[in-house]
Coordinates of N, CA and C in Angstrom, one line a residue:
Chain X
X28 N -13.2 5.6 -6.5 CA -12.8 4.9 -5.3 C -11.9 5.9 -4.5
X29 N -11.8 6.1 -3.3 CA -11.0 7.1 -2.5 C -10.5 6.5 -2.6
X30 N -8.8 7.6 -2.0 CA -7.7 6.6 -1.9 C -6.9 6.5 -0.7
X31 N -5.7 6.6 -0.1 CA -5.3 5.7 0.7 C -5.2 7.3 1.8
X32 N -6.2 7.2 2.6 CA -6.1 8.1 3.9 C -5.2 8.2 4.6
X33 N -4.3 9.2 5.1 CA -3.7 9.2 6.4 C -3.9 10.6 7.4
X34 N -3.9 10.2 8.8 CA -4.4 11.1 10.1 C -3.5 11.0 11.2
X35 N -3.2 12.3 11.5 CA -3.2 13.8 10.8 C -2.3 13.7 10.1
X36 N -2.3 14.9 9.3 CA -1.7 15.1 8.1 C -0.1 16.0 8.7
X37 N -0.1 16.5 9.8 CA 1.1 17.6 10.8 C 0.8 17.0 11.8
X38 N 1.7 16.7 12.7 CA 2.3 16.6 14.2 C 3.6 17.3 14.6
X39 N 3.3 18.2 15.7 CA 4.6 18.3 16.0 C 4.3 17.4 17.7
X40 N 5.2 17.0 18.0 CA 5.7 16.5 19.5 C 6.7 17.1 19.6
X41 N 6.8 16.8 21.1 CA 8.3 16.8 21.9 C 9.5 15.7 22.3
X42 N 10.3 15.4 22.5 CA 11.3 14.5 22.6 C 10.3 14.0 24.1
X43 N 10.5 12.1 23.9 CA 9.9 11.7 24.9 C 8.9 11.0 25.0
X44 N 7.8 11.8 23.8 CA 6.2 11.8 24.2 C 6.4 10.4 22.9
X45 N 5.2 9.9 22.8 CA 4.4 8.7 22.0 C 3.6 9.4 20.8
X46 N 3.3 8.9 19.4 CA 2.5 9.5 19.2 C 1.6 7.6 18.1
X47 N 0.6 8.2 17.7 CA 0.0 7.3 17.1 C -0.7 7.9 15.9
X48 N -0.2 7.4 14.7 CA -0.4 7.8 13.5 C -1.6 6.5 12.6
X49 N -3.0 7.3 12.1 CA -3.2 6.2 11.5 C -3.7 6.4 9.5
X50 N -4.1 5.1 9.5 CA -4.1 4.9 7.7 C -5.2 4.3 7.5
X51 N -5.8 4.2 6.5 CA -7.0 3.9 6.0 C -6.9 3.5 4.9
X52 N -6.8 2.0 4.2 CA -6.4 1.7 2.8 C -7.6 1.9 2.0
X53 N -6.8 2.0 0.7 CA -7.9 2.1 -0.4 C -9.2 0.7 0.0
X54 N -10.6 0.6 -0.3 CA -11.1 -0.2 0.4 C -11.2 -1.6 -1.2
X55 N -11.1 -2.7 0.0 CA -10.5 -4.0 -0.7 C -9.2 -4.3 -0.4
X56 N -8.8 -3.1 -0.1 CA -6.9 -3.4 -0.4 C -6.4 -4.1 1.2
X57 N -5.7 -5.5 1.3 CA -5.7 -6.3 2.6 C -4.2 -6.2 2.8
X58 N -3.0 -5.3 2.2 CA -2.1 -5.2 2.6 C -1.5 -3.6 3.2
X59 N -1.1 -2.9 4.1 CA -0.7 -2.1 4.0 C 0.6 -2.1 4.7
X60 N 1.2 -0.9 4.1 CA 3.1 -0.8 4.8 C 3.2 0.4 4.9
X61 N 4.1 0.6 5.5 CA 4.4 1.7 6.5 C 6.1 2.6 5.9
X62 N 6.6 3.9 5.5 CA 7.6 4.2 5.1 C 7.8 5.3 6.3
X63 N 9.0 5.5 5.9 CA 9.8 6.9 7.0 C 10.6 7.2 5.7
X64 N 10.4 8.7 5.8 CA 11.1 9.3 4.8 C 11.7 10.5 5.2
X65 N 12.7 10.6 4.9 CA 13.8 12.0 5.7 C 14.8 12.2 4.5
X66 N 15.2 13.5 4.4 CA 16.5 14.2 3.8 C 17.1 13.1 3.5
X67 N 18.0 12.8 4.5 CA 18.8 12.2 4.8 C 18.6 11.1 4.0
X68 N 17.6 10.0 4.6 CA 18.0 8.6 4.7 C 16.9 7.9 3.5
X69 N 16.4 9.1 2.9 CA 15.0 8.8 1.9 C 14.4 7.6 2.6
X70 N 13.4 7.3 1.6 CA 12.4 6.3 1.9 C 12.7 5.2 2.4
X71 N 12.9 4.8 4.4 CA 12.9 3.5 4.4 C 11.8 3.0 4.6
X72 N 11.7 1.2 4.6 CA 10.5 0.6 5.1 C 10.8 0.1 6.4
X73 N 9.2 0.2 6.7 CA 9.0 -0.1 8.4 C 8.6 -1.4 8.9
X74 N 7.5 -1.2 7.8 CA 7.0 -2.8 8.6 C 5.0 -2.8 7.5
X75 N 5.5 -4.5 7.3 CA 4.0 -4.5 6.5 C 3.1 -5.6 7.1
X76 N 1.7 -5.1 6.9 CA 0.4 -5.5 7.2 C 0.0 -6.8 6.5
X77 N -1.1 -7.5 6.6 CA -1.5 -8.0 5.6 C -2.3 -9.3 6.9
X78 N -3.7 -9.0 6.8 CA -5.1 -9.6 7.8 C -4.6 -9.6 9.0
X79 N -4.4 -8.4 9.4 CA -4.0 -8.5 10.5 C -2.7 -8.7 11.5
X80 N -1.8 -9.6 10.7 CA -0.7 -10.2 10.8 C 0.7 -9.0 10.3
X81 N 2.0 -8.7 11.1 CA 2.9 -8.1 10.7 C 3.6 -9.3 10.4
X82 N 3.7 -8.7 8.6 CA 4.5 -10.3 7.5 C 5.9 -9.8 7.5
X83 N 6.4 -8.3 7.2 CA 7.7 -7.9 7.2 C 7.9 -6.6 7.5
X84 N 9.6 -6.5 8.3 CA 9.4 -5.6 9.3 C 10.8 -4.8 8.6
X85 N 11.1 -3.4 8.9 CA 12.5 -2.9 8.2 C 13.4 -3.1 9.4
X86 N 14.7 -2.3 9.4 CA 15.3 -2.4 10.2 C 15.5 -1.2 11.0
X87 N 14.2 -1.3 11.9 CA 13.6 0.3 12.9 C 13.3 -0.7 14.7
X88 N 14.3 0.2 15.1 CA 14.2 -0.1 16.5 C 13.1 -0.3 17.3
X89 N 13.0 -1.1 18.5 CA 11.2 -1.2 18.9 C 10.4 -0.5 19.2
X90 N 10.7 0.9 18.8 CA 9.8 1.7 19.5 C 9.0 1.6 18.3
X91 N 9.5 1.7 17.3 CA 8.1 1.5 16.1 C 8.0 0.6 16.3
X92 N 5.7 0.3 16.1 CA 5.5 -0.3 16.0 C 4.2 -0.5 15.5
X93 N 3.4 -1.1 15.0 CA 2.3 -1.3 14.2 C 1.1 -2.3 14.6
X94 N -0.5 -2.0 13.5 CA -1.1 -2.6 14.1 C -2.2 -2.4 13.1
X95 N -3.0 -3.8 12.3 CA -4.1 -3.7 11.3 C -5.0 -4.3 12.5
X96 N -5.8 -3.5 11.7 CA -7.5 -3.9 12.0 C -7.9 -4.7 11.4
X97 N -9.0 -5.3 11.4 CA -10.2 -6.4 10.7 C -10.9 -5.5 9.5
X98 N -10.8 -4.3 9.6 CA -11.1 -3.3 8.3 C -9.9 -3.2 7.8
X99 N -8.8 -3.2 7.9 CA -7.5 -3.4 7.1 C -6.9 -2.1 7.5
X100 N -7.5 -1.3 8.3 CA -7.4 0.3 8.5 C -6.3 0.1 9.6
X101 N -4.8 0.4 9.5 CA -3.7 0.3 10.3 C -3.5 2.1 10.9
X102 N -2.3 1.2 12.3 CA -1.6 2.2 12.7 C -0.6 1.8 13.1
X103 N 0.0 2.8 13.3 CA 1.8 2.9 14.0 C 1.9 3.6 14.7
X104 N 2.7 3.3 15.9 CA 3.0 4.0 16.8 C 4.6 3.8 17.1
X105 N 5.3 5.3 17.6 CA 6.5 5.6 18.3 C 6.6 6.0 19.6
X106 N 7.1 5.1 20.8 CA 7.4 5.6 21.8 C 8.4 6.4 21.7
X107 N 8.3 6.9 23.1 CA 9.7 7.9 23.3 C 10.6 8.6 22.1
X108 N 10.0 9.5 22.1 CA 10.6 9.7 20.2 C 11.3 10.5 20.4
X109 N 12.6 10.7 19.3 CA 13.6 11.3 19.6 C 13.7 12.1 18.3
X110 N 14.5 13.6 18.0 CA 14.4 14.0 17.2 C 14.5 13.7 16.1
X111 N 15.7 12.6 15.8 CA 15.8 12.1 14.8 C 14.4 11.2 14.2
X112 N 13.6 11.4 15.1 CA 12.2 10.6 14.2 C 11.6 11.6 13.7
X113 N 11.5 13.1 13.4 CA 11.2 13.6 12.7 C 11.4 13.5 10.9
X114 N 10.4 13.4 10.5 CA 9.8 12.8 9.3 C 8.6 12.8 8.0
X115 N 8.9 12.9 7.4 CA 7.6 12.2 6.4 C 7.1 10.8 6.8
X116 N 6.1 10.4 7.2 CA 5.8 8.9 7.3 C 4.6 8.1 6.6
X117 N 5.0 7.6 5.6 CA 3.8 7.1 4.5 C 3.3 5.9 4.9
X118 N 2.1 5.9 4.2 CA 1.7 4.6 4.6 C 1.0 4.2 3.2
X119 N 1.5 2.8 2.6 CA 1.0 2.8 1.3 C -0.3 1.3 1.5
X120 N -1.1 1.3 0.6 CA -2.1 0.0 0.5 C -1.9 -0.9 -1.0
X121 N -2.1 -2.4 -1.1 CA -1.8 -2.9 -2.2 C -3.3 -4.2 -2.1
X122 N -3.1 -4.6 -3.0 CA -3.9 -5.3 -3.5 C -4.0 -7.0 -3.3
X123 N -2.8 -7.4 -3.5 CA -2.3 -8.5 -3.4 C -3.1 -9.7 -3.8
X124 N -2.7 -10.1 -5.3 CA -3.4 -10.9 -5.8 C -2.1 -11.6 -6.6
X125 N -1.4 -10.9 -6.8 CA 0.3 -11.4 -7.8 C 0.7 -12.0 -7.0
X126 N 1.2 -13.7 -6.9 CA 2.4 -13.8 -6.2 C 3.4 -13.6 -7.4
X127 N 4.6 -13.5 -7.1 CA 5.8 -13.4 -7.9 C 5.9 -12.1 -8.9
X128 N 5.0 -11.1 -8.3 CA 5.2 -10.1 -8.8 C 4.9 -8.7 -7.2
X129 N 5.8 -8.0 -8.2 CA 5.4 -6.6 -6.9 C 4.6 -6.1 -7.1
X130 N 3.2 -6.0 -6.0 CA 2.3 -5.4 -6.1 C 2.1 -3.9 -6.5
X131 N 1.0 -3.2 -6.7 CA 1.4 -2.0 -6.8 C 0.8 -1.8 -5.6
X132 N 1.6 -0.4 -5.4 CA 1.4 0.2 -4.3 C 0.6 1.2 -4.4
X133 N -0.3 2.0 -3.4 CA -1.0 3.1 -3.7 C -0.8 4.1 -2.0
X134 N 0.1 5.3 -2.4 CA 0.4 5.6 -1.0 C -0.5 7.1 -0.8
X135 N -0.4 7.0 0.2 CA -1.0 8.1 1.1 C -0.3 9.6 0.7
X136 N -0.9 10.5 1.7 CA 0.1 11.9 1.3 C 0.8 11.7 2.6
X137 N 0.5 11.0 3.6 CA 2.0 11.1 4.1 C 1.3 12.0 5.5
X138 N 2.1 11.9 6.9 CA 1.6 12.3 7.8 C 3.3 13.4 8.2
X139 N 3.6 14.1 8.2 CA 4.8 14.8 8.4 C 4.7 15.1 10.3
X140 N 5.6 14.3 10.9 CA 5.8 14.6 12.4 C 7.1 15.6 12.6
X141 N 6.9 16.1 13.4 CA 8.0 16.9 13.5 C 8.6 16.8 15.0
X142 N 9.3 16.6 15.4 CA 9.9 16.1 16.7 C 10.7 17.4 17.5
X143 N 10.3 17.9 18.9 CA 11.2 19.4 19.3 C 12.1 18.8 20.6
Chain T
X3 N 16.2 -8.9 -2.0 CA 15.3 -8.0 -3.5 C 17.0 -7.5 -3.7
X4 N 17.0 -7.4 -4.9 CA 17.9 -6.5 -5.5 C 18.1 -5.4 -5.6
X5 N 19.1 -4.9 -5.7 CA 20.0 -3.9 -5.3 C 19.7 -3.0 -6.3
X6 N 19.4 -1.6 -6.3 CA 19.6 -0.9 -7.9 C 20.0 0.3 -7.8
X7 N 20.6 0.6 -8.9 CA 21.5 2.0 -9.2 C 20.8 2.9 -9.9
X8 N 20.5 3.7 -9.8 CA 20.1 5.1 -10.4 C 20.7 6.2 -10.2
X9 N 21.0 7.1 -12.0 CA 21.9 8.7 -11.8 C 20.7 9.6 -10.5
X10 N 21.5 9.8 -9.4 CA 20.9 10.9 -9.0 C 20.3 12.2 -9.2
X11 N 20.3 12.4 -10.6 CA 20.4 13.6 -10.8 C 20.0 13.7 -12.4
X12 N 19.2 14.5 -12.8 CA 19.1 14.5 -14.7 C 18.2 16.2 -15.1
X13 N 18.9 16.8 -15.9 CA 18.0 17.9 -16.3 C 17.3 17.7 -17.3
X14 N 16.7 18.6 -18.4 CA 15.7 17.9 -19.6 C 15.2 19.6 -19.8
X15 N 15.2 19.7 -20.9 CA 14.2 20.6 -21.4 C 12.8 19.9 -21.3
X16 N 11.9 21.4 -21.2 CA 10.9 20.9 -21.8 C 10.5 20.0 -23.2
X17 N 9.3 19.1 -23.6 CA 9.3 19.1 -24.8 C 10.5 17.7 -25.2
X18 N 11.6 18.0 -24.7 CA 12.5 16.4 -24.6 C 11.9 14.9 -23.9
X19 N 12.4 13.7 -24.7 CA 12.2 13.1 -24.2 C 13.2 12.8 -23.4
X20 N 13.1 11.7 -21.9 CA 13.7 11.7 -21.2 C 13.8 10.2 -20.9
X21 N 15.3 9.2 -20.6 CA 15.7 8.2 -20.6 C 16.3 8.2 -19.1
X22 N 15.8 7.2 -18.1 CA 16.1 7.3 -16.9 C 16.9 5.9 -16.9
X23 N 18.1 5.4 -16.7 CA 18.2 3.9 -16.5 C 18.4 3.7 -15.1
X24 N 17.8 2.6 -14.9 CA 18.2 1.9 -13.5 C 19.0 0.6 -14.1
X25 N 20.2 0.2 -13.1 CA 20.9 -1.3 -13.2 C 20.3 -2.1 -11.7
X26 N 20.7 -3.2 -12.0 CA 20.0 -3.7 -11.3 C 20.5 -5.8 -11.3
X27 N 21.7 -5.3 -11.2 CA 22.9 -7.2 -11.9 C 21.9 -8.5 -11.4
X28 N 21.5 -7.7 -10.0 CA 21.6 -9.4 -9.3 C 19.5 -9.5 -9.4
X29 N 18.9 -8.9 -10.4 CA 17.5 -9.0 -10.4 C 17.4 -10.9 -10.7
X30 N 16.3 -11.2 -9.8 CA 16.3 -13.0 -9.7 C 15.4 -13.1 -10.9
X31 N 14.7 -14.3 -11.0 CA 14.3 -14.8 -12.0 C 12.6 -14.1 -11.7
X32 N 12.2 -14.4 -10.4 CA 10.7 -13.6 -10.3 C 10.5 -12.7 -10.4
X33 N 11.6 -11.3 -10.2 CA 11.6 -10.4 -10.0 C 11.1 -9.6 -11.4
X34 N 9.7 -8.6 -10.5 CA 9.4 -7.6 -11.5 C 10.0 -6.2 -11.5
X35 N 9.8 -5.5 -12.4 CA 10.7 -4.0 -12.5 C 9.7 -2.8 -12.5
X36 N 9.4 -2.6 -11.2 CA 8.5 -1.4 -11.4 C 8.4 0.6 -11.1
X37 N 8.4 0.9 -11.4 CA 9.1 2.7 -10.8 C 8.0 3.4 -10.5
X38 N 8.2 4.1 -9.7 CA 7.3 4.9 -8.9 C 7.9 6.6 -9.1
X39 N 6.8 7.6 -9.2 CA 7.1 8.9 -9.3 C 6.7 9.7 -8.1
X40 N 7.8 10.6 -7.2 CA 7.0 11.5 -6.4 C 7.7 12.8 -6.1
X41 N 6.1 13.7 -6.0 CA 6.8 15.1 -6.0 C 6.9 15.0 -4.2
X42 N 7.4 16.6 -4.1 CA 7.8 16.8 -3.1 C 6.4 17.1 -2.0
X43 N 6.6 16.3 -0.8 CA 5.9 16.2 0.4 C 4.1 15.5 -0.1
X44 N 4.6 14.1 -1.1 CA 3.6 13.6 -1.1 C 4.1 12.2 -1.4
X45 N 3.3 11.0 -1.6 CA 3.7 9.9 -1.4 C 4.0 9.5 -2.9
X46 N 4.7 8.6 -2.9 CA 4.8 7.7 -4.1 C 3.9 7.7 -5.0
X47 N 4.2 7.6 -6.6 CA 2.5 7.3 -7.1 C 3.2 6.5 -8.6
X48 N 2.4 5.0 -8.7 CA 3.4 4.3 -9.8 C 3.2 4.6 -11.2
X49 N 4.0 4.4 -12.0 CA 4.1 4.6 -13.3 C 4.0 3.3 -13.9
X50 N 5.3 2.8 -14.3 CA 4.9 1.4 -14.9 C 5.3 0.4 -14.2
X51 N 5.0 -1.1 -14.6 CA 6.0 -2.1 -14.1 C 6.0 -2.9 -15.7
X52 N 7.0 -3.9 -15.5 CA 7.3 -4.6 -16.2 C 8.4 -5.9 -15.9
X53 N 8.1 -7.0 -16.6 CA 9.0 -8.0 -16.7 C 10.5 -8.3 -17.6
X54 N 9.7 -8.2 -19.0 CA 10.4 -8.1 -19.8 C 10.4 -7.1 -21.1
X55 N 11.1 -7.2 -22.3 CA 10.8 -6.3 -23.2 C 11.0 -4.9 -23.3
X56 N 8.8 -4.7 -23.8 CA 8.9 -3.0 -23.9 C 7.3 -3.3 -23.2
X57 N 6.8 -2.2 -22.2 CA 5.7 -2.2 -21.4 C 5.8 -0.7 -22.2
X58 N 4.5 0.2 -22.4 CA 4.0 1.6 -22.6 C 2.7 1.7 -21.8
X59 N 2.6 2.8 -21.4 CA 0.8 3.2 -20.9 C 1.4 4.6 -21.4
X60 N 0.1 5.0 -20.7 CA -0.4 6.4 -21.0 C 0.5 7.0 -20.6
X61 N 1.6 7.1 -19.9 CA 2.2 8.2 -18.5 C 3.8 7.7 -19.6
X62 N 4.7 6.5 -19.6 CA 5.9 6.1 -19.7 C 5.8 4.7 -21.1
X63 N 6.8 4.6 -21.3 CA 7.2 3.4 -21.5 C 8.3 2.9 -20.6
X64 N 8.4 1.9 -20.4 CA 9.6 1.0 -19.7 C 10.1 -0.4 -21.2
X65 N 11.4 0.0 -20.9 CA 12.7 -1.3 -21.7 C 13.1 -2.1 -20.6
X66 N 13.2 -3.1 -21.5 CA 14.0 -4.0 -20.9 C 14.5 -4.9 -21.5
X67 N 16.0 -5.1 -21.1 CA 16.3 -6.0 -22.2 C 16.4 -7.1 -22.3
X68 N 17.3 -8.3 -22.5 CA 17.1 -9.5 -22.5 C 17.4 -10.2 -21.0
X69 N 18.6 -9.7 -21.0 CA 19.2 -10.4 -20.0 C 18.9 -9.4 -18.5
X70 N 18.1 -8.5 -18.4 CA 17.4 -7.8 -17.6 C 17.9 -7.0 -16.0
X71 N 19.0 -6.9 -16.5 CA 20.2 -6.5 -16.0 C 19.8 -4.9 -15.6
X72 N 19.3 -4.3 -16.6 CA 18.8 -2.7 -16.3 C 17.2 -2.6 -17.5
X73 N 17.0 -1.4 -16.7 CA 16.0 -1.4 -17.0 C 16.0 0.1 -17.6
X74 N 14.8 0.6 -18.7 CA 15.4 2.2 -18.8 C 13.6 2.3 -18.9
X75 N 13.4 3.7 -18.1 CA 12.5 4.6 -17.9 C 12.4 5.8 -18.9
X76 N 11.3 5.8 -20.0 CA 11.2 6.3 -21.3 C 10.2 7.4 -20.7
X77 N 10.0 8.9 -20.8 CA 9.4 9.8 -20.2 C 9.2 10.7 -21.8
X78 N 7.5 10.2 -22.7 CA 7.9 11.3 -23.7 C 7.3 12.9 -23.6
X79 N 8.3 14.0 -24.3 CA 7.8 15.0 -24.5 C 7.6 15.5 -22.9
X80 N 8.7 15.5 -22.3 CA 8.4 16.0 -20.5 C 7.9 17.9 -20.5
X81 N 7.2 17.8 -19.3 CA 6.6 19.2 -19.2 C 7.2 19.6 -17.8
X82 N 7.4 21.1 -17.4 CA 7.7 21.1 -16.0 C 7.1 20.4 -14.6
X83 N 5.8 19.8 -15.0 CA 5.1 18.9 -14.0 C 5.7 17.7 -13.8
X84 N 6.7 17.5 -14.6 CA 7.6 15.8 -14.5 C 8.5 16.3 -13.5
X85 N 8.5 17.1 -13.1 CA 9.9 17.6 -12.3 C 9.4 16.6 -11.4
X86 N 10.6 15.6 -10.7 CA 10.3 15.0 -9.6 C 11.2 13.8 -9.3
X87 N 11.4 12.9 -8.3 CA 11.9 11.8 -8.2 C 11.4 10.7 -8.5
X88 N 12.4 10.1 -9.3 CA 11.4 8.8 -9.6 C 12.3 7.3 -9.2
X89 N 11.8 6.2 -8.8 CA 12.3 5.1 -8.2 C 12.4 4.2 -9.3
X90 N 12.9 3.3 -8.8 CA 13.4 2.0 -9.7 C 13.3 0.9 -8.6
X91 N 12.3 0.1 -8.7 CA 12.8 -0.6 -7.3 C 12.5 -2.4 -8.3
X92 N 12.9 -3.3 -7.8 CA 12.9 -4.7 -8.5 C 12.4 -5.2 -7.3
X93 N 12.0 -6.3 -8.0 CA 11.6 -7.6 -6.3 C 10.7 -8.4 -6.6
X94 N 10.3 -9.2 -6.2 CA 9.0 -10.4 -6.0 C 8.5 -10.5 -4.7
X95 N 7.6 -9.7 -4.8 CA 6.7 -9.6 -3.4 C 6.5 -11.0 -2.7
X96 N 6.2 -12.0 -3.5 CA 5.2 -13.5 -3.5 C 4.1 -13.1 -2.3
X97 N 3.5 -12.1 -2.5 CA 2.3 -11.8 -1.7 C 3.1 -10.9 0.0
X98 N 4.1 -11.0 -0.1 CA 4.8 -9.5 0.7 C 5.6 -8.6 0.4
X99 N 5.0 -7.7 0.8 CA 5.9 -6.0 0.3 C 7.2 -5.7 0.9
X100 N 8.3 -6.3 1.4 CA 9.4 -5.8 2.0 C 9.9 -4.7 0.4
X101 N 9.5 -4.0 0.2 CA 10.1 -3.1 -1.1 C 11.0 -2.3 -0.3
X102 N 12.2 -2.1 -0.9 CA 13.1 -1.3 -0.6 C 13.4 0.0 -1.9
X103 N 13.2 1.0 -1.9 CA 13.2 1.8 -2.5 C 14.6 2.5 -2.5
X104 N 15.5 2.8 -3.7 CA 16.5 3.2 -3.8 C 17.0 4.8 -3.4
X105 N 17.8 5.5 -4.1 CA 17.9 7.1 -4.0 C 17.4 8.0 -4.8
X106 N 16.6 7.2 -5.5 CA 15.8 7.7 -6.6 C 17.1 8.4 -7.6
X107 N 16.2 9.2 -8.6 CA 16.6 9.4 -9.8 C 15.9 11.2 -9.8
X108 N 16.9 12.3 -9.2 CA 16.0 13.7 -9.2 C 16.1 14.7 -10.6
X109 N 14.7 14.6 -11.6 CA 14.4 14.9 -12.7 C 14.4 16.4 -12.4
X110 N 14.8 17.2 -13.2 CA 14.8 18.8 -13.0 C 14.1 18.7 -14.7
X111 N 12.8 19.4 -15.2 CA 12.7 20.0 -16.3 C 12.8 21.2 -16.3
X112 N 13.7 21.9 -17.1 CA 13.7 23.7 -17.4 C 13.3 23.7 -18.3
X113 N 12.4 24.9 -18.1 CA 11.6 25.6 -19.6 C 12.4 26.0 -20.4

């Protein structure tokens, strides 16, 4: 079974511009989430999927922002992006069949934006 | 979700086994204990989870003890390919992932 796609794999932008990053979950899998990962601030969460519906969100200003499909195949997008959104940004897929347990997660390699 | 602590930092010969603990006081009653391994400029990839006790697969064992306060990440006979960060994260999804991932735990093996 392939596993959790993400496109493109490099971005650079400029301070300003939009970009739109997307993900493709392992297939079956109806939940996906979204990470930002930097030096700095490691792995936070952004915001998660699940039929369509955004169920939980991190604490990232509105310019991020997200969006599943009816194939479960998500994106995210950043307006006006500012250096400091330069990043690793993962996108992981789960399974979701446990309640009262943490799913596992199955993540991407990750799209690296680089912001000038 | 609970809070958890992990040593930033751990070296290891080759060939050693390696004991990673995570704390974790305020883990609730649903909450499972699961760790995640990642090298550099790729994503997360899990290892074990667990409730209680002793969990093993192929890759780790994971402890835990009674009162499930911490958890300890068993790595046997590490090779330089373990070199990497590994997570400790707790929580009970109940069907959503807000997972918050800690500062990890960064494993150095020297030959």
């Amino acid at each position: 079974k392939a596993g959790v796609t993400q496109t493109p794999r490099y971005l650079i932008k400029t301070r300003g511009q939009q970009v739109t990053l997307s993900c493709s979950p392992i297939s079956g899998h109806r939940s996906v989430s979204w990470y930002q990962q930097t030096p700095g601030q490691g792995l936070q969460f952004l915001f998660e999927y699940f039929s369509e519906t955004q169920r939980n969100k991190g604490n990232f200003p509105g310019r991020f922002s997200g969006r599943q499909f009816s194939n479960s195949r998500s994106e995210m997008n950043v307006s006006t992006l500012e250096l400091g959104d330069s990043a690793l940004y993962l996108c992981a897929s789960s399974l979701v069949v446990n309640r009262g347990r943490t799913d596992t997660q199955y993540f991407g390699p990750g799209t690296r934006l680089t912001v000038l | 979700l609970a809070k958890t602590t992990q040593p930033i930092s751990m070296d290891s010969y080759e060939g050693q086994e390696v004991n990673i603990t995570c704390s974790h006081n305020n883990i609730a009653t649903n909450d499972y204990i699961t760790w995640y391994q990642q090298f550099p400029s790729q994503g997360p990839r899990f290892i074990i989870q667990g409730y209680k006790t002793k969990v093993t697969n192929e890759v780790a064992s994971l402890f835990i003890p009674a009162d499930r306060k911490s958890s300890t990440l068993s790595l046997p006979r590490v090779s330089l390919s373990d070199t990497a960060v590994y997570y400790c994260l707790v929580g009970d999804a109940g069907g959503y992932q807000k997972v918050t991932f800690g500062t990890g735990t960064k494993l150095q093996v020297i030959p």
